[in-house]
PDB file of C-alpha atoms in Angstrom:
ATOM      1  CA  SER A1046     -25.811 -30.913 213.732  1.00 78.00           C
ATOM      2  CA  MET A1047     -27.316 -33.097 211.021  1.00 90.00           C
ATOM      3  CA  LEU A1048     -26.203 -30.770 208.214  1.00 93.00           C
ATOM      4  CA  TYR A1049     -22.606 -31.971 208.436  1.00 91.00           C
ATOM      5  CA  VAL A1050     -20.951 -35.374 208.714  1.00 91.00           C
ATOM      6  CA  HIS A1051     -18.789 -33.965 211.544  1.00 90.00           C
ATOM      7  CA  HIS A1052     -21.994 -32.765 213.291  1.00 87.00           C
ATOM      8  CA  GLY A1053     -20.345 -29.419 213.998  1.00 82.00           C
ATOM      9  CA  ILE A1054     -18.137 -30.976 216.679  1.00 86.00           C
ATOM     10  CA  ASN A1055     -14.916 -29.000 217.200  1.00 85.00           C
ATOM     11  CA  MET A1056     -15.835 -26.683 214.318  1.00 83.00           C
ATOM     12  CA  GLY A1057     -15.664 -22.928 214.328  1.00 84.00           C
ATOM     13  CA  PHE A1058     -17.579 -21.635 211.327  1.00 85.00           C
ATOM     14  CA  THR A1059     -16.166 -18.397 209.909  1.00 83.00           C
ATOM     15  CA  GLY A1060     -18.586 -17.819 207.049  1.00 80.00           C
ATOM     16  CA  ASN A1061     -16.384 -19.120 204.239  1.00 83.00           C
ATOM     17  CA  TYR A1062     -18.478 -21.078 201.771  1.00 85.00           C
ATOM     18  CA  HIS A1063     -16.059 -24.027 201.661  1.00 85.00           C
ATOM     19  CA  GLU A1064     -17.106 -24.785 205.258  1.00 87.00           C
ATOM     20  CA  TYR A1065     -20.711 -25.318 204.155  1.00 86.00           C
ATOM     21  CA  PHE A1066     -20.441 -26.846 200.703  1.00 86.00           C
ATOM     22  CA  SER A1067     -17.804 -29.563 200.797  1.00 86.00           C
ATOM     23  CA  GLU A1068     -17.376 -33.236 201.564  1.00 89.00           C
ATOM     24  CA  ALA A1069     -18.303 -32.312 205.153  1.00 89.00           C
ATOM     25  CA  THR A1070     -21.892 -31.510 204.085  1.00 91.00           C
ATOM     26  CA  ASP A1071     -24.271 -34.371 204.801  1.00 94.00           C
ATOM     27  CA  VAL A1072     -26.108 -34.305 201.476  1.00 95.00           C
ATOM     28  CA  ASP A1073     -28.678 -36.898 202.590  1.00 96.00           C
ATOM     29  CA  ALA A1074     -29.595 -34.765 205.610  1.00 95.00           C
ATOM     30  CA  VAL A1075     -29.843 -31.575 203.539  1.00 96.00           C
ATOM     31  CA  VAL A1076     -32.057 -33.301 200.938  1.00 97.00           C
ATOM     32  CA  TYR A1077     -34.211 -34.760 203.732  1.00 97.00           C
ATOM     33  CA  LEU A1078     -34.727 -31.271 205.212  1.00 97.00           C
ATOM     34  CA  MET A1079     -35.542 -29.863 201.780  1.00 97.00           C
ATOM     35  CA  LEU A1080     -38.123 -32.599 201.167  1.00 97.00           C
ATOM     36  CA  ALA A1081     -39.590 -32.255 204.673  1.00 98.00           C
ATOM     37  CA  ASN A1082     -39.921 -28.472 204.421  1.00 97.00           C
ATOM     38  CA  ASN A1083     -41.387 -28.716 200.934  1.00 96.00           C
ATOM     39  CA  LEU A1084     -43.936 -31.284 202.138  1.00 97.00           C
ATOM     40  CA  ILE A1085     -44.843 -29.218 205.208  1.00 98.00           C
ATOM     41  CA  HIS A1086     -45.510 -26.165 203.045  1.00 97.00           C
ATOM     42  CA  LYS A1087     -47.526 -28.166 200.511  1.00 97.00           C
ATOM     43  CA  ILE A1088     -49.774 -29.763 203.149  1.00 98.00           C
ATOM     44  CA  PHE A1089     -49.914 -26.743 205.487  1.00 98.00           C
ATOM     45  CA  PRO A1090     -49.316 -23.588 203.412  1.00 96.00           C
ATOM     46  CA  ASP A1091     -49.618 -21.362 206.501  1.00 97.00           C
ATOM     47  CA  ALA A1092     -47.083 -23.365 208.528  1.00 97.00           C
ATOM     48  CA  THR A1093     -43.958 -21.622 209.803  1.00 97.00           C
ATOM     49  CA  VAL A1094     -40.789 -23.696 210.037  1.00 97.00           C
ATOM     50  CA  ILE A1095     -37.811 -22.389 212.010  1.00 96.00           C
ATOM     51  CA  ALA A1096     -34.246 -23.720 211.809  1.00 95.00           C
ATOM     52  CA  GLU A1097     -31.935 -23.943 214.802  1.00 91.00           C
ATOM     53  CA  ASP A1098     -28.459 -23.727 213.312  1.00 88.00           C
ATOM     54  CA  VAL A1099     -25.296 -22.085 214.616  1.00 84.00           C
ATOM     55  CA  SER A1100     -23.150 -22.687 211.534  1.00 87.00           C
ATOM     56  CA  GLY A1101     -24.811 -20.057 209.340  1.00 87.00           C
ATOM     57  CA  MET A1102     -25.495 -22.489 206.482  1.00 90.00           C
ATOM     58  CA  PRO A1103     -26.341 -20.300 203.439  1.00 91.00           C
ATOM     59  CA  GLY A1104     -29.785 -20.896 201.972  1.00 92.00           C
ATOM     60  CA  LEU A1105     -31.167 -22.494 205.124  1.00 94.00           C
ATOM     61  CA  GLY A1106     -33.889 -19.852 205.311  1.00 94.00           C
ATOM     62  CA  ARG A1107     -34.736 -19.704 201.622  1.00 95.00           C
ATOM     63  CA  PRO A1108     -37.459 -21.629 199.767  1.00 95.00           C
ATOM     64  CA  VAL A1109     -36.635 -24.938 198.109  1.00 95.00           C
ATOM     65  CA  SER A1110     -37.846 -23.433 194.807  1.00 94.00           C
ATOM     66  CA  GLU A1111     -34.896 -21.007 195.051  1.00 94.00           C
ATOM     67  CA  GLY A1112     -32.397 -23.734 195.869  1.00 94.00           C
ATOM     68  CA  GLY A1113     -32.664 -23.227 199.613  1.00 95.00           C
ATOM     69  CA  ILE A1114     -33.336 -25.759 202.337  1.00 96.00           C
ATOM     70  CA  GLY A1115     -36.835 -24.395 202.849  1.00 97.00           C
ATOM     71  CA  PHE A1116     -37.038 -23.027 206.389  1.00 97.00           C
ATOM     72  CA  ASP A1117     -39.047 -19.820 206.834  1.00 97.00           C
ATOM     73  CA  TYR A1118     -36.781 -18.446 209.556  1.00 96.00           C
ATOM     74  CA  ARG A1119     -33.579 -19.266 211.386  1.00 93.00           C
ATOM     75  CA  LEU A1120     -32.983 -18.604 215.070  1.00 92.00           C
ATOM     76  CA  ALA A1121     -30.446 -15.836 215.671  1.00 90.00           C
ATOM     77  CA  MET A1122     -28.629 -17.956 218.223  1.00 86.00           C
ATOM     78  CA  ALA A1123     -25.651 -15.670 218.849  1.00 87.00           C
ATOM     79  CA  ILE A1124     -27.809 -12.911 220.340  1.00 91.00           C
ATOM     80  CA  PRO A1125     -28.571 -14.477 223.750  1.00 90.00           C
ATOM     81  CA  ASP A1126     -24.936 -15.533 224.067  1.00 87.00           C
ATOM     82  CA  LYS A1127     -23.822 -11.934 223.442  1.00 91.00           C
ATOM     83  CA  TRP A1128     -26.146 -10.548 226.141  1.00 92.00           C
ATOM     84  CA  ILE A1129     -25.046 -13.161 228.691  1.00 90.00           C
ATOM     85  CA  ASP A1130     -21.393 -12.455 227.869  1.00 91.00           C
ATOM     86  CA  TYR A1131     -21.930  -8.726 228.406  1.00 94.00           C
ATOM     87  CA  LEU A1132     -23.854  -9.185 231.649  1.00 93.00           C
ATOM     88  CA  LYS A1133     -21.292 -11.570 233.112  1.00 93.00           C
ATOM     89  CA  ASN A1134     -18.054 -10.053 231.843  1.00 95.00           C
ATOM     90  CA  LYS A1135     -18.460  -6.311 231.261  1.00 95.00           C
ATOM     91  CA  ASN A1136     -19.327  -3.275 233.334  1.00 93.00           C
ATOM     92  CA  ASP A1137     -22.229  -1.247 231.940  1.00 88.00           C
ATOM     93  CA  GLU A1138     -19.939   1.605 230.895  1.00 91.00           C
ATOM     94  CA  ASP A1139     -17.759  -0.809 228.882  1.00 94.00           C
ATOM     95  CA  TRP A1140     -20.583  -1.992 226.615  1.00 92.00           C
ATOM     96  CA  SER A1141     -19.819  -1.248 222.969  1.00 94.00           C
ATOM     97  CA  MET A1142     -22.943  -0.215 221.073  1.00 93.00           C
ATOM     98  CA  LYS A1143     -21.058  -0.891 217.838  1.00 95.00           C
ATOM     99  CA  GLU A1144     -20.383  -4.485 218.930  1.00 93.00           C
ATOM    100  CA  VAL A1145     -23.946  -4.973 220.204  1.00 93.00           C
ATOM    101  CA  THR A1146     -25.416  -3.577 216.979  1.00 94.00           C
ATOM    102  CA  ARG A1147     -23.145  -5.783 214.867  1.00 93.00           C
ATOM    103  CA  SER A1148     -24.216  -8.884 216.826  1.00 91.00           C
ATOM    104  CA  LEU A1149     -27.887  -7.994 216.462  1.00 94.00           C
ATOM    105  CA  THR A1150     -27.716  -7.283 212.723  1.00 93.00           C
ATOM    106  CA  ASN A1151     -25.188  -9.954 211.661  1.00 89.00           C
ATOM    107  CA  ARG A1152     -27.307 -12.226 209.477  1.00 87.00           C
ATOM    108  CA  ARG A1153     -27.466 -13.436 205.916  1.00 84.00           C
ATOM    109  CA  TYR A1154     -29.191 -11.068 203.515  1.00 83.00           C
ATOM    110  CA  THR A1155     -32.719 -12.215 202.551  1.00 86.00           C
ATOM    111  CA  GLU A1156     -32.852 -14.933 205.232  1.00 90.00           C
ATOM    112  CA  LYS A1157     -35.351 -14.035 207.935  1.00 94.00           C
ATOM    113  CA  CYS A1158     -34.308 -14.482 211.560  1.00 94.00           C
ATOM    114  CA  ILE A1159     -36.073 -14.910 214.871  1.00 94.00           C
ATOM    115  CA  ALA A1160     -34.320 -12.881 217.560  1.00 93.00           C
ATOM    116  CA  TYR A1161     -34.433 -13.618 221.249  1.00 91.00           C
ATOM    117  CA  ALA A1162     -32.655 -12.142 224.254  1.00 90.00           C
ATOM    118  CA  GLU A1163     -32.701 -15.218 226.478  1.00 86.00           C
ATOM    119  CA  SER A1164     -32.164 -18.829 225.599  1.00 81.00           C
ATOM    120  CA  HIS A1165     -33.626 -22.015 226.995  1.00 75.00           C
ATOM    121  CA  ASP A1166     -30.010 -23.211 227.054  1.00 72.00           C
ATOM    122  CA  GLN A1167     -29.484 -21.003 230.112  1.00 72.00           C
ATOM    123  CA  SER A1168     -31.867 -23.127 232.148  1.00 65.00           C
ATOM    124  CA  ILE A1169     -30.388 -26.372 230.820  1.00 73.00           C
ATOM    125  CA  VAL A1170     -26.933 -25.476 232.142  1.00 76.00           C
ATOM    126  CA  GLY A1171     -28.323 -24.019 235.389  1.00 76.00           C
ATOM    127  CA  ASP A1172     -27.628 -20.404 234.512  1.00 81.00           C
ATOM    128  CA  LYS A1173     -29.689 -17.383 235.562  1.00 84.00           C
ATOM    129  CA  THR A1174     -32.209 -15.392 233.545  1.00 84.00           C
ATOM    130  CA  ILE A1175     -31.285 -11.867 232.490  1.00 87.00           C
ATOM    131  CA  ALA A1176     -33.411 -10.445 235.320  1.00 86.00           C
ATOM    132  CA  PHE A1177     -31.582 -12.561 237.888  1.00 87.00           C
ATOM    133  CA  LEU A1178     -28.184 -11.672 236.421  1.00 90.00           C
ATOM    134  CA  LEU A1179     -29.113  -7.999 236.723  1.00 91.00           C
ATOM    135  CA  MET A1180     -30.897  -7.949 240.090  1.00 92.00           C
ATOM    136  CA  ASP A1181     -30.403 -11.330 241.775  1.00 90.00           C
ATOM    137  CA  LYS A1182     -31.608 -11.350 245.404  1.00 89.00           C
ATOM    138  CA  GLU A1183     -32.740  -7.693 245.196  1.00 89.00           C
ATOM    139  CA  MET A1184     -35.799  -8.932 243.310  1.00 84.00           C
ATOM    140  CA  TYR A1185     -37.066 -10.441 246.576  1.00 85.00           C
ATOM    141  CA  SER A1186     -36.598  -7.379 248.756  1.00 83.00           C
ATOM    142  CA  GLY A1187     -36.142  -4.361 246.488  1.00 82.00           C
ATOM    143  CA  MET A1188     -39.258  -4.553 244.313  1.00 82.00           C
ATOM    144  CA  SER A1189     -42.001  -3.873 246.840  1.00 81.00           C
ATOM    145  CA  CYS A1190     -44.618  -1.289 245.926  1.00 81.00           C
ATOM    146  CA  LEU A1191     -44.537  -0.244 249.599  1.00 86.00           C
ATOM    147  CA  THR A1192     -41.000   1.206 249.367  1.00 84.00           C
ATOM    148  CA  ASP A1193     -38.864   2.921 246.784  1.00 85.00           C
ATOM    149  CA  ALA A1194     -37.072   0.578 244.422  1.00 81.00           C
ATOM    150  CA  SER A1195     -33.445  -0.060 245.216  1.00 88.00           C
ATOM    151  CA  PRO A1196     -30.779   1.306 242.830  1.00 92.00           C
ATOM    152  CA  VAL A1197     -29.999  -2.300 241.836  1.00 92.00           C
ATOM    153  CA  VAL A1198     -33.625  -2.853 240.814  1.00 92.00           C
ATOM    154  CA  ASP A1199     -33.841   0.505 238.998  1.00 92.00           C
ATOM    155  CA  ARG A1200     -30.688  -0.355 237.010  1.00 93.00           C
ATOM    156  CA  GLY A1201     -31.848  -3.922 236.410  1.00 93.00           C
ATOM    157  CA  ILE A1202     -35.288  -2.949 235.109  1.00 90.00           C
ATOM    158  CA  ALA A1203     -33.795  -0.256 232.850  1.00 93.00           C
ATOM    159  CA  LEU A1204     -31.187  -2.598 231.344  1.00 93.00           C
ATOM    160  CA  HIS A1205     -33.715  -5.415 231.064  1.00 91.00           C
ATOM    161  CA  LYS A1206     -36.050  -3.199 229.029  1.00 90.00           C
ATOM    162  CA  MET A1207     -33.156  -1.902 226.915  1.00 93.00           C
ATOM    163  CA  ILE A1208     -31.865  -5.401 226.128  1.00 94.00           C
ATOM    164  CA  HIS A1209     -35.299  -6.557 224.984  1.00 91.00           C
ATOM    165  CA  PHE A1210     -35.969  -3.351 223.057  1.00 93.00           C
ATOM    166  CA  PHE A1211     -32.675  -3.540 221.150  1.00 94.00           C
ATOM    167  CA  THR A1212     -33.188  -7.243 220.466  1.00 94.00           C
ATOM    168  CA  MET A1213     -36.732  -6.705 219.174  1.00 93.00           C
ATOM    169  CA  ALA A1214     -35.759  -3.659 217.109  1.00 95.00           C
ATOM    170  CA  LEU A1215     -32.562  -4.922 215.465  1.00 95.00           C
ATOM    171  CA  GLY A1216     -32.407  -8.690 215.914  1.00 93.00           C
ATOM    172  CA  GLY A1217     -34.516  -9.951 213.054  1.00 92.00           C
ATOM    173  CA  GLU A1218     -37.899 -10.260 211.436  1.00 94.00           C
ATOM    174  CA  GLY A1219     -39.479 -12.031 214.409  1.00 92.00           C
ATOM    175  CA  TYR A1220     -39.069 -12.120 218.191  1.00 90.00           C
ATOM    176  CA  LEU A1221     -39.200 -15.112 220.521  1.00 87.00           C
ATOM    177  CA  ASN A1222     -40.049 -14.723 224.190  1.00 82.00           C
ATOM    178  CA  PHE A1223     -39.735 -17.704 226.490  1.00 74.00           C
ATOM    179  CA  MET A1224     -42.736 -18.302 228.721  1.00 66.00           C
ATOM    180  CA  ASP A1225     -42.307 -17.706 232.455  1.00 57.00           C
ATOM    181  CA  ASN A1226     -38.977 -15.923 232.498  1.00 56.00           C
ATOM    182  CA  GLU A1227     -38.615 -12.387 231.229  1.00 53.00           C
ATOM    183  CA  PHE A1228     -41.915 -10.594 231.686  1.00 52.00           C
ATOM    184  CA  GLY A1229     -42.912 -12.809 234.588  1.00 47.00           C
ATOM    185  CA  HIS A1230     -40.395 -10.944 236.716  1.00 46.00           C
TER     186      HIS A1230
END
């Protein structure tokens, strides 16, 4: 939120450049980030710096030497929101692979992204992990190695694997997995 004087409050960014480069841009903040990223890379050449930005600010993930803000990657923050929206609001048969693919590949050309299927924001607002959205209480009784898996667990495991596979394959140049949630199940 430091990139803009309005801090992104009540803003819906559409991708038009006038939303990024105008009197709403906090030039001091942008210059600070450029200087900080440049310094980080000078002192620690192997450092990786990742931006968390939902606005889609052009150049955020480009080197300062190219006129960018100097981050190595940006988080692809719309991806976890898309998966949660699908899991909560759509039946499996209503999933649009065209829409999913567009969400996973919608990023600025030449700016590297880190994809992730689940967000730490889910835990902050008290939401469930993908596994719990898919299988909920069946994880306690339907996953024993002493009995056959329930149909809910079979479906949940299959969709869980598919969601992570698609996210890893199409979501960006890196993948972020949050400790203790996905593969812990």
